Amino acid sequence: CSSLLVATGTWVPNVVNFPGSEYVEGYETVSTNPEDFAGQTVLILGRGNSAFETAENILGVTNFIHMVSRSRVRLSWATHYVGDLRAINNGLLDTYQLKSLDGLLEGDLEDLAIVKDKKGKLHITLRFYLENRNTSAGIDSITLPQDELDNFATRAPYDRVIRCLGWKFDFSIYNRSLKMMPGKGNKIKYPQIKPNYESRGTRGLFVLGTASHSVDFRKSAGGFIHGFRYTTRAVHRLLENRHHGVPWPSTVYPITQLTNSIIKRVNEASGLYQMFTVLADIILLRENATAFEYLEEYPVGILAELEMQTGRKAPNGLFVVVMEYGRNFSGADKDVFYYNRAVGEAQHAWQSNFLHPVIYYYKHLPTEREMRLQPPDWPLPRPDAIHHIVEDFLTDWTAPNAHILPLRRFLENCLSTDLRNFFA
């Protein structure tokens, strides 16, 4: 076949091996019946949504729950990343900070060890305590951390230890000739793919769905159904052009409709909103700016390849419409509720924090080199001109003075054209 679409997800559980890890239950097999945990003391390994979902399910019946991970809690309302902890699952934070019932710990899981006593209780110790020791001799012959430090945090024994460390892509089913390689750094659980969702090692092999999240990991919603339904459609359009010569869908309008077309899209387009900074609307200008061609939800990472990937020409400049958060507004340690966090005046639109439309103007299609050298944390290279539509509390960018007028003037300055409509 000329194209292979891989949509197998990330279903292989992440497993950490340490002494005593055979006593750990996996998220994929552990009971979901809260009654099975009544009165028990539970340790959860991990700190993502699966860990907190598990904790939330048993929170009301357990003795107490501890959670250990190497990283801090990342709240989705602070990071603006839907893969981080959602409010619906964070009940354990209340019982930790307000009730002193449960708790969060930070540490490297590979340094842990678990020892089981004669009563079936699980004791947490550290790997180096077991080095050069015969662990089969029983817990009585093993020095535990609390023997030397009587207030050791996990000195109380646990009834159960549950592994909730997330999932990774299954590379084992692919022959080496396909060169399906894992990503680097925190993207190691995903295959390496290009911004057009094609494998870096094999032409014609495309990765869709959750497994394609390396393109926008920790940025947008490409790893989740409300995001990858739009990226999958984008891949379909790319393949239609590659294999059947069907150009990317577009609509041509007279230039006087430019302002209205942008305003309509930023208020109605779900793909731009869910896949912010990843999918963009492209506006291709016709000669002398008398008309324009509108393309919806194109992957910004392959903007330099637009003519080849879409079958559309861009000889006269273009506008790129994306949605963005403020540059320094998102982060695990950010206070997103601080006073004066919102901008209300159009003249300060560039300081907007909440998700808002940004329009980039390029006199020429950016090159591959310009794409590689784009500023850090920018979705696109530096444009010839840029315009922020000021953030709006109602996410409704239809205000004549605050939203539409500044946009029209920006477009007019870029095109040296009067975009007002006159009727006799």
CSV table of C-alpha atoms in Angstrom, one decimal:
chain,number,residue,atom,x,y,z
A,1,CYS,CA,0.0,0.0,0.0
A,2,SER,CA,1.1,3.6,-0.5
A,3,SER,CA,-0.2,4.9,2.8
A,4,LEU,CA,-0.6,3.2,6.2
A,5,LEU,CA,-2.6,5.0,8.9
A,6,VAL,CA,-1.7,3.9,12.5
A,7,ALA,CA,-4.3,4.7,15.1
A,8,THR,CA,-3.5,2.1,17.8
A,9,GLY,CA,-3.2,4.6,20.6
A,10,THR,CA,-0.9,4.3,23.6
A,11,TRP,CA,-1.9,1.2,25.4
A,12,VAL,CA,1.3,-0.3,26.8
A,13,PRO,CA,1.5,0.6,30.5
A,14,ASN,CA,4.6,2.3,31.9
A,15,VAL,CA,6.2,0.0,34.4
A,16,VAL,CA,9.0,0.8,36.9
A,17,ASN,CA,11.0,-2.1,38.1
A,18,PHE,CA,12.5,-2.0,41.6
A,19,PRO,CA,12.9,-4.6,44.4
A,20,GLY,CA,9.4,-5.7,45.4
A,21,SER,CA,7.6,-4.3,42.3
A,22,GLU,CA,5.9,-7.7,42.0
A,23,TYR,CA,3.6,-6.6,44.8
A,24,VAL,CA,2.4,-3.6,42.8
A,25,GLU,CA,-1.0,-3.7,41.1
A,26,GLY,CA,-1.4,-2.0,37.7
A,27,TYR,CA,-4.0,0.6,36.9
A,28,GLU,CA,-5.1,-1.6,34.0
A,29,THR,CA,-6.2,-4.5,36.2
A,30,VAL,CA,-6.9,-3.0,39.7
A,31,SER,CA,-10.5,-3.2,40.9
A,32,THR,CA,-12.8,-0.2,40.3
A,33,ASN,CA,-15.1,-1.2,43.1
A,34,PRO,CA,-14.5,1.2,46.0
A,35,GLU,CA,-15.8,-1.4,48.5
A,36,ASP,CA,-12.7,-3.5,47.8
A,37,PHE,CA,-10.6,-0.7,49.4
A,38,ALA,CA,-12.7,-0.2,52.5
A,39,GLY,CA,-10.5,0.7,55.5
A,40,GLN,CA,-7.2,0.1,53.6
A,41,THR,CA,-4.1,2.2,53.4
A,42,VAL,CA,-3.1,2.7,49.8
A,43,LEU,CA,0.0,4.0,48.0
A,44,ILE,CA,-0.4,5.2,44.5
A,45,LEU,CA,2.6,5.5,42.2
A,46,GLY,CA,2.1,8.4,39.7
A,47,ARG,CA,0.6,11.8,39.6
A,48,GLY,CA,-1.3,12.1,36.4
A,49,ASN,CA,-5.0,11.9,35.7
A,50,SER,CA,-5.0,8.1,36.0
A,51,ALA,CA,-3.5,8.3,39.5
A,52,PHE,CA,-5.9,11.0,40.6
A,53,GLU,CA,-8.9,9.2,39.0
A,54,THR,CA,-8.0,6.1,41.0
A,55,ALA,CA,-7.6,8.2,44.2
A,56,GLU,CA,-10.9,10.0,43.6
A,57,ASN,CA,-12.7,6.7,43.2
A,58,ILE,CA,-11.6,5.3,46.5
A,59,LEU,CA,-11.1,8.5,48.5
A,60,GLY,CA,-14.3,8.1,50.6
A,61,VAL,CA,-13.6,4.5,51.9
A,62,THR,CA,-9.9,4.2,52.5
A,63,ASN,CA,-7.9,4.7,55.7
A,64,PHE,CA,-5.6,7.1,53.8
A,65,ILE,CA,-4.0,7.5,50.4
A,66,HIS,CA,-0.4,8.5,49.7
A,67,MET,CA,0.8,9.4,46.2
A,68,VAL,CA,4.4,9.5,45.1
A,69,SER,CA,5.9,10.7,41.9
A,70,ARG,CA,9.1,12.4,40.7
A,71,SER,CA,7.3,15.6,39.5
A,72,ARG,CA,5.1,18.1,41.2
A,73,VAL,CA,1.3,18.5,40.7
A,74,ARG,CA,0.4,20.3,37.5
A,75,LEU,CA,-3.1,21.7,37.5
A,76,SER,CA,-4.7,22.0,34.1
A,77,TRP,CA,-6.2,25.4,34.9
A,78,ALA,CA,-2.7,26.8,35.4
A,79,THR,CA,-1.0,25.0,32.5
A,80,HIS,CA,-3.9,25.3,30.1
A,81,TYR,CA,-3.1,21.7,29.1
A,82,VAL,CA,-6.0,19.2,29.3
A,83,GLY,CA,-3.7,16.3,30.0
A,84,ASP,CA,-2.8,17.7,33.4
A,85,LEU,CA,-4.9,17.3,36.6
A,86,ARG,CA,-8.5,18.4,36.1
A,87,ALA,CA,-10.6,19.8,38.9
A,88,ILE,CA,-13.0,16.9,38.7
A,89,ASN,CA,-10.3,14.5,40.0
A,90,ASN,CA,-8.4,16.6,42.5
A,91,GLY,CA,-10.4,15.8,45.7
A,92,LEU,CA,-7.2,14.4,47.2
A,93,LEU,CA,-5.6,17.8,47.2
A,94,ASP,CA,-8.3,19.0,49.6
A,95,THR,CA,-7.9,16.0,51.9
A,96,TYR,CA,-4.1,16.6,51.8
A,97,GLN,CA,-4.0,20.4,52.3
A,98,LEU,CA,-7.1,20.9,54.4
A,99,LYS,CA,-7.6,17.6,56.4
A,100,SER,CA,-4.1,16.1,56.7
A,101,LEU,CA,-5.6,12.8,55.8
A,102,ASP,CA,-3.9,11.9,52.6
A,103,GLY,CA,-0.6,13.1,51.1
A,104,LEU,CA,1.7,13.7,48.2
A,105,LEU,CA,5.4,12.9,48.1
A,106,GLU,CA,8.1,13.5,45.5
A,107,GLY,CA,10.8,11.0,44.8
A,108,ASP,CA,12.4,8.9,42.1
A,109,LEU,CA,10.4,5.6,41.9
A,110,GLU,CA,13.5,3.7,40.9
A,111,ASP,CA,15.0,4.4,44.3
A,112,LEU,CA,12.1,2.6,46.1
A,113,ALA,CA,11.8,-0.9,47.3
A,114,ILE,CA,8.9,-2.8,48.8
A,115,VAL,CA,9.1,-5.5,51.4
A,116,LYS,CA,6.1,-7.7,52.4
A,117,ASP,CA,5.8,-8.8,56.0
A,118,LYS,CA,4.2,-12.0,57.4
A,119,LYS,CA,0.8,-10.3,57.7
A,120,GLY,CA,0.8,-9.3,54.0
A,121,LYS,CA,1.5,-5.6,54.8
A,122,LEU,CA,3.7,-3.7,52.3
A,123,HIS,CA,6.6,-1.7,53.8
A,124,ILE,CA,8.2,1.1,51.7
A,125,THR,CA,12.0,1.3,51.9
A,126,LEU,CA,14.8,2.5,49.7
A,127,ARG,CA,16.8,0.4,47.3
A,128,PHE,CA,20.1,1.0,48.9
A,129,TYR,CA,18.9,-0.5,52.2
A,130,LEU,CA,18.5,-3.8,50.3
A,131,GLU,CA,21.8,-3.8,48.5
A,132,ASN,CA,24.0,-6.7,49.3
A,133,ARG,CA,21.2,-8.2,51.5
A,134,ASN,CA,19.2,-11.4,51.2
A,135,THR,CA,15.7,-10.0,50.9
A,136,SER,CA,14.2,-13.5,51.1
A,137,ALA,CA,15.2,-13.7,54.7
A,138,GLY,CA,12.2,-11.7,55.7
A,139,ILE,CA,11.4,-8.2,56.9
A,140,ASP,CA,12.7,-8.8,60.4
A,141,SER,CA,16.3,-9.0,59.1
A,142,ILE,CA,16.1,-5.9,56.9
A,143,THR,CA,16.8,-2.4,58.1
A,144,LEU,CA,14.0,0.0,57.2
A,145,PRO,CA,14.3,3.8,56.9
A,146,GLN,CA,12.2,4.2,60.0
A,147,ASP,CA,14.8,2.2,62.0
A,148,GLU,CA,17.1,5.1,61.5
A,149,LEU,CA,14.7,8.0,61.0
A,150,ASP,CA,11.7,7.5,63.2
A,151,ASN,CA,9.6,10.1,61.4
A,152,PHE,CA,10.2,8.7,57.9
A,153,ALA,CA,7.2,9.8,55.8
A,154,THR,CA,6.1,6.3,54.6
A,155,ARG,CA,6.8,4.4,57.8
A,156,ALA,CA,3.2,3.2,58.1
A,157,PRO,CA,2.7,-0.1,56.2
A,158,TYR,CA,0.3,-0.2,53.2
A,159,ASP,CA,-2.3,-2.7,52.2
A,160,ARG,CA,-2.0,-2.0,48.5
A,161,VAL,CA,0.4,-0.2,46.1
A,162,ILE,CA,-1.1,0.8,42.8
A,163,ARG,CA,0.9,1.7,39.7
A,164,CYS,CA,-0.7,4.6,37.7
A,165,LEU,CA,2.2,5.7,35.5
A,166,GLY,CA,0.4,6.2,32.2
A,167,TRP,CA,0.9,4.5,28.9
A,168,LYS,CA,3.2,4.4,25.9
A,169,PHE,CA,3.1,3.4,22.2
A,170,ASP,CA,3.7,-0.2,21.3
A,171,PHE,CA,6.7,-0.2,19.0
A,172,SER,CA,7.1,-4.0,19.1
A,173,ILE,CA,4.8,-4.7,16.2
A,174,TYR,CA,6.8,-2.8,13.6
A,175,ASN,CA,9.7,-4.2,11.7
A,176,ARG,CA,13.0,-2.4,12.1
A,177,SER,CA,12.9,-1.5,8.4
A,178,LEU,CA,10.1,1.0,9.1
A,179,LYS,CA,12.3,3.0,11.5
A,180,MET,CA,9.5,3.7,13.9
A,181,MET,CA,11.6,5.4,16.6
A,182,PRO,CA,10.4,6.7,20.0
A,183,GLY,CA,10.5,10.4,20.6
A,184,LYS,CA,13.1,12.2,22.7
A,185,GLY,CA,12.9,13.5,26.2
A,186,ASN,CA,9.3,13.7,27.6
A,187,LYS,CA,8.0,12.5,24.2
A,188,ILE,CA,9.6,9.1,24.4
A,189,LYS,CA,6.2,7.4,24.8
A,190,TYR,CA,5.2,8.6,21.3
A,191,PRO,CA,6.6,7.7,17.9
A,192,GLN,CA,8.7,10.3,16.1
A,193,ILE,CA,6.5,12.0,13.5
A,194,LYS,CA,6.7,15.2,11.4
A,195,PRO,CA,4.3,18.1,11.8
A,196,ASN,CA,2.2,16.5,9.0
A,197,TYR,CA,1.8,13.4,11.2
A,198,GLU,CA,3.9,11.3,8.9
A,199,SER,CA,6.6,9.0,10.4
A,200,ARG,CA,10.1,10.5,10.2
A,201,GLY,CA,11.5,7.1,9.2
A,202,THR,CA,9.0,5.9,6.6
A,203,ARG,CA,7.2,7.9,3.9
A,204,GLY,CA,3.5,7.1,3.7
A,205,LEU,CA,3.2,5.9,7.3
A,206,PHE,CA,1.0,8.3,9.3
A,207,VAL,CA,0.2,8.2,13.0
A,208,LEU,CA,-3.3,9.4,14.1
A,209,GLY,CA,-5.1,9.9,17.3
A,210,THR,CA,-3.6,9.8,20.8
A,211,ALA,CA,-0.3,8.4,19.5
A,212,SER,CA,0.2,11.5,17.3
A,213,HIS,CA,0.4,13.8,20.4
A,214,SER,CA,4.2,14.3,20.0
A,215,VAL,CA,3.4,17.1,17.6
A,216,ASP,CA,1.7,19.2,20.3
A,217,PHE,CA,2.6,17.4,23.6
A,218,ARG,CA,1.9,19.6,26.6
A,219,LYS,CA,0.7,22.4,24.3
A,220,SER,CA,-2.6,21.6,22.8
A,221,ALA,CA,-5.3,18.9,22.7
A,222,GLY,CA,-3.9,16.6,20.0
A,223,GLY,CA,-3.8,13.6,22.3
A,224,PHE,CA,-7.5,13.7,23.1
A,225,ILE,CA,-10.7,13.2,21.1
A,226,HIS,CA,-11.7,16.9,21.0
A,227,GLY,CA,-8.3,17.6,19.4
A,228,PHE,CA,-7.3,14.8,17.2
A,229,ARG,CA,-10.7,14.7,15.4
A,230,TYR,CA,-9.4,17.9,13.7
A,231,THR,CA,-5.8,16.7,13.1
A,232,THR,CA,-7.2,13.5,11.6
A,233,ARG,CA,-9.3,15.5,9.2
A,234,ALA,CA,-6.2,17.5,8.3
A,235,VAL,CA,-4.3,14.3,7.4
A,236,HIS,CA,-7.2,13.2,5.3
A,237,ARG,CA,-7.0,16.4,3.3
A,238,LEU,CA,-3.2,16.1,2.9
A,239,LEU,CA,-3.6,12.6,1.6
A,240,GLU,CA,-6.3,13.6,-0.8
A,241,ASN,CA,-3.9,16.1,-2.4
A,242,ARG,CA,-1.0,13.7,-2.4
A,243,HIS,CA,-2.7,10.7,-3.9
A,244,HIS,CA,-5.6,12.1,-5.8
A,245,GLY,CA,-4.6,15.6,-6.7
A,246,VAL,CA,-7.6,17.0,-4.7
A,247,PRO,CA,-6.5,20.5,-3.5
A,248,TRP,CA,-7.2,21.5,0.1
A,249,PRO,CA,-10.8,22.8,0.4
A,250,SER,CA,-11.0,26.6,0.0
A,251,THR,CA,-13.3,29.4,-0.7
A,252,VAL,CA,-12.6,32.6,-2.7
A,253,TYR,CA,-14.1,35.9,-1.6
A,254,PRO,CA,-13.7,39.5,-2.7
A,255,ILE,CA,-11.3,41.4,-0.5
A,256,THR,CA,-14.1,43.4,1.1
A,257,GLN,CA,-15.2,40.3,2.9
A,258,LEU,CA,-11.8,39.7,4.6
A,259,THR,CA,-12.7,41.3,7.9
A,260,ASN,CA,-16.0,39.5,8.2
A,261,SER,CA,-14.5,36.1,7.2
A,262,ILE,CA,-11.9,36.3,9.9
A,263,ILE,CA,-14.4,37.5,12.6
A,264,LYS,CA,-16.8,34.7,11.6
A,265,ARG,CA,-14.1,32.0,11.9
A,266,VAL,CA,-12.6,33.1,15.2
A,267,ASN,CA,-16.1,33.0,16.7
A,268,GLU,CA,-17.2,29.7,15.3
A,269,ALA,CA,-14.2,27.5,14.5
A,270,SER,CA,-13.9,24.7,17.0
A,271,GLY,CA,-10.7,23.3,15.4
A,272,LEU,CA,-8.8,26.6,15.9
A,273,TYR,CA,-10.0,26.8,19.5
A,274,GLN,CA,-9.2,23.2,20.5
A,275,MET,CA,-5.9,22.9,18.6
A,276,PHE,CA,-4.6,26.4,19.4
A,277,THR,CA,-1.2,27.2,18.0
A,278,VAL,CA,-1.2,23.9,16.0
A,279,LEU,CA,-4.0,24.3,13.4
A,280,ALA,CA,-4.5,27.7,11.6
A,281,ASP,CA,-6.6,29.2,9.0
A,282,ILE,CA,-4.6,30.4,6.0
A,283,ILE,CA,-5.7,33.4,3.9
A,284,LEU,CA,-4.0,33.5,0.5
A,285,LEU,CA,-4.1,36.9,-1.2
A,286,ARG,CA,-4.8,37.2,-4.9
A,287,GLU,CA,-2.9,39.6,-7.2
A,288,ASN,CA,-3.3,43.3,-6.1
A,289,ALA,CA,-5.2,42.1,-3.1
A,290,THR,CA,-8.5,42.2,-5.0
A,291,ALA,CA,-9.6,38.9,-3.6
A,292,PHE,CA,-8.5,36.1,-1.2
A,293,GLU,CA,-8.7,32.4,-0.8
A,294,TYR,CA,-9.6,30.9,2.6
A,295,LEU,CA,-8.2,27.6,3.8
A,296,GLU,CA,-9.4,26.2,7.2
A,297,GLU,CA,-7.4,24.4,9.9
A,298,TYR,CA,-4.1,23.7,8.2
A,299,PRO,CA,-1.1,22.4,10.4
A,300,VAL,CA,1.1,25.4,11.1
A,301,GLY,CA,4.2,23.2,11.4
A,302,ILE,CA,4.2,22.6,7.6
A,303,LEU,CA,3.4,26.2,6.6
A,304,ALA,CA,6.6,26.3,4.5
A,305,GLU,CA,5.3,23.3,2.5
A,306,LEU,CA,1.8,24.8,2.0
A,307,GLU,CA,1.9,25.0,-1.8
A,308,MET,CA,3.1,21.3,-2.1
A,309,GLN,CA,0.8,20.0,0.6
A,310,THR,CA,-2.4,21.7,-0.4
A,311,GLY,CA,-2.2,22.3,-4.2
A,312,ARG,CA,-2.8,26.0,-3.6
A,313,LYS,CA,-0.5,28.8,-4.6
A,314,ALA,CA,0.7,31.7,-2.4
A,315,PRO,CA,2.6,34.2,-4.6
A,316,ASN,CA,1.1,37.3,-3.2
A,317,GLY,CA,1.4,37.0,0.6
A,318,LEU,CA,-0.9,35.5,3.2
A,319,PHE,CA,-2.5,35.9,6.6
A,320,VAL,CA,-2.3,33.1,9.2
A,321,VAL,CA,-5.1,33.0,11.9
A,322,VAL,CA,-4.3,31.1,15.1
A,323,MET,CA,-5.5,31.1,18.7
A,324,GLU,CA,-3.0,31.7,21.5
A,325,TYR,CA,-2.7,32.2,25.2
A,326,GLY,CA,-0.5,34.9,26.6
A,327,ARG,CA,3.3,34.2,26.3
A,328,ASN,CA,3.9,33.9,30.1
A,329,PHE,CA,0.4,33.1,31.4
A,330,SER,CA,0.6,29.3,31.5
A,331,GLY,CA,2.7,27.1,33.8
A,332,ALA,CA,2.5,24.7,36.7
A,333,ASP,CA,3.8,27.5,39.0
A,334,LYS,CA,1.8,30.3,37.5
A,335,ASP,CA,-1.0,32.2,39.4
A,336,VAL,CA,-3.7,32.4,36.8
A,337,PHE,CA,-6.1,34.1,39.2
A,338,TYR,CA,-4.1,37.2,40.0
A,339,TYR,CA,-5.7,40.6,40.1
A,340,ASN,CA,-5.8,42.4,36.7
A,341,ARG,CA,-5.1,39.2,34.9
A,342,ALA,CA,-7.4,40.2,32.0
A,343,VAL,CA,-6.9,42.9,29.3
A,344,GLY,CA,-9.9,44.9,28.3
A,345,GLU,CA,-8.7,47.6,25.9
A,346,ALA,CA,-7.8,47.0,22.3
A,347,GLN,CA,-4.6,49.1,22.5
A,348,HIS,CA,-3.3,46.5,25.0
A,349,ALA,CA,-4.4,43.5,23.1
A,350,TRP,CA,-0.9,42.2,22.6
A,351,GLN,CA,-0.8,41.6,26.4
A,352,SER,CA,-3.9,39.4,26.4
A,353,ASN,CA,-3.5,36.3,28.6
A,354,PHE,CA,-6.6,34.2,27.8
A,355,LEU,CA,-7.1,32.3,24.6
A,356,HIS,CA,-7.5,34.9,21.8
A,357,PRO,CA,-7.1,35.2,18.0
A,358,VAL,CA,-3.7,36.3,16.6
A,359,ILE,CA,-3.3,37.2,12.9
A,360,TYR,CA,0.2,36.9,11.3
A,361,TYR,CA,0.8,38.7,8.0
A,362,TYR,CA,3.6,37.5,5.7
A,363,LYS,CA,4.5,39.2,2.4
A,364,HIS,CA,6.0,35.8,1.3
A,365,LEU,CA,5.4,32.3,2.4
A,366,PRO,CA,7.9,31.5,5.2
A,367,THR,CA,10.8,29.2,4.2
A,368,GLU,CA,11.9,26.0,5.9
A,369,ARG,CA,14.9,27.9,7.4
A,370,GLU,CA,12.6,30.6,8.8
A,371,MET,CA,10.4,27.9,10.4
A,372,ARG,CA,13.4,26.3,12.1
A,373,LEU,CA,14.6,29.7,13.4
A,374,GLN,CA,11.3,30.9,14.8
A,375,PRO,CA,11.5,32.6,18.2
A,376,PRO,CA,11.2,30.2,21.3
A,377,ASP,CA,7.5,29.5,22.2
A,378,TRP,CA,6.2,31.1,19.0
A,379,PRO,CA,4.0,28.9,16.8
A,380,LEU,CA,5.3,30.7,13.7
A,381,PRO,CA,8.3,32.7,12.4
A,382,ARG,CA,8.4,36.4,12.9
A,383,PRO,CA,5.8,38.0,10.5
A,384,ASP,CA,5.9,41.2,8.6
A,385,ALA,CA,3.0,42.4,10.8
A,386,ILE,CA,1.0,40.9,13.7
A,387,HIS,CA,-2.3,41.7,15.3
A,388,HIS,CA,-3.9,40.4,18.5
A,389,ILE,CA,-7.6,40.6,18.9
A,390,VAL,CA,-8.1,41.5,22.5
A,391,GLU,CA,-9.2,38.7,24.8
A,392,ASP,CA,-12.9,38.6,25.7
A,393,PHE,CA,-14.6,37.5,28.8
A,394,LEU,CA,-17.5,36.0,26.8
A,395,THR,CA,-15.2,34.5,24.1
A,396,ASP,CA,-17.2,36.6,21.7
A,397,TRP,CA,-15.1,38.7,19.3
A,398,THR,CA,-17.9,40.7,17.7
A,399,ALA,CA,-17.6,44.1,19.5
A,400,PRO,CA,-17.5,46.8,16.8
A,401,ASN,CA,-15.0,49.0,18.5
A,402,ALA,CA,-12.9,46.6,20.6
A,403,HIS,CA,-12.6,43.8,18.1
A,404,ILE,CA,-13.7,44.5,14.5
A,405,LEU,CA,-12.4,48.1,14.0
A,406,PRO,CA,-8.8,47.4,15.1
A,407,LEU,CA,-8.7,44.2,13.0
A,408,ARG,CA,-10.0,46.1,9.9
A,409,ARG,CA,-7.4,48.8,10.3
A,410,PHE,CA,-4.6,46.2,10.7
A,411,LEU,CA,-5.7,44.5,7.5
A,412,GLU,CA,-6.0,47.8,5.6
A,413,ASN,CA,-2.5,48.8,6.7
A,414,CYS,CA,-1.1,45.4,5.5
A,415,LEU,CA,-2.9,45.6,2.2
A,416,SER,CA,-2.9,49.4,1.6
A,417,THR,CA,-6.6,48.9,0.8
A,418,ASP,CA,-9.8,50.4,2.1
A,419,LEU,CA,-11.9,47.5,3.3
A,420,ARG,CA,-15.0,49.4,4.1
A,421,ASN,CA,-18.2,48.6,2.3
A,422,PHE,CA,-20.1,51.5,0.6
A,423,PHE,CA,-23.6,51.2,-0.8
A,424,ALA,CA,-25.2,53.7,-3.2
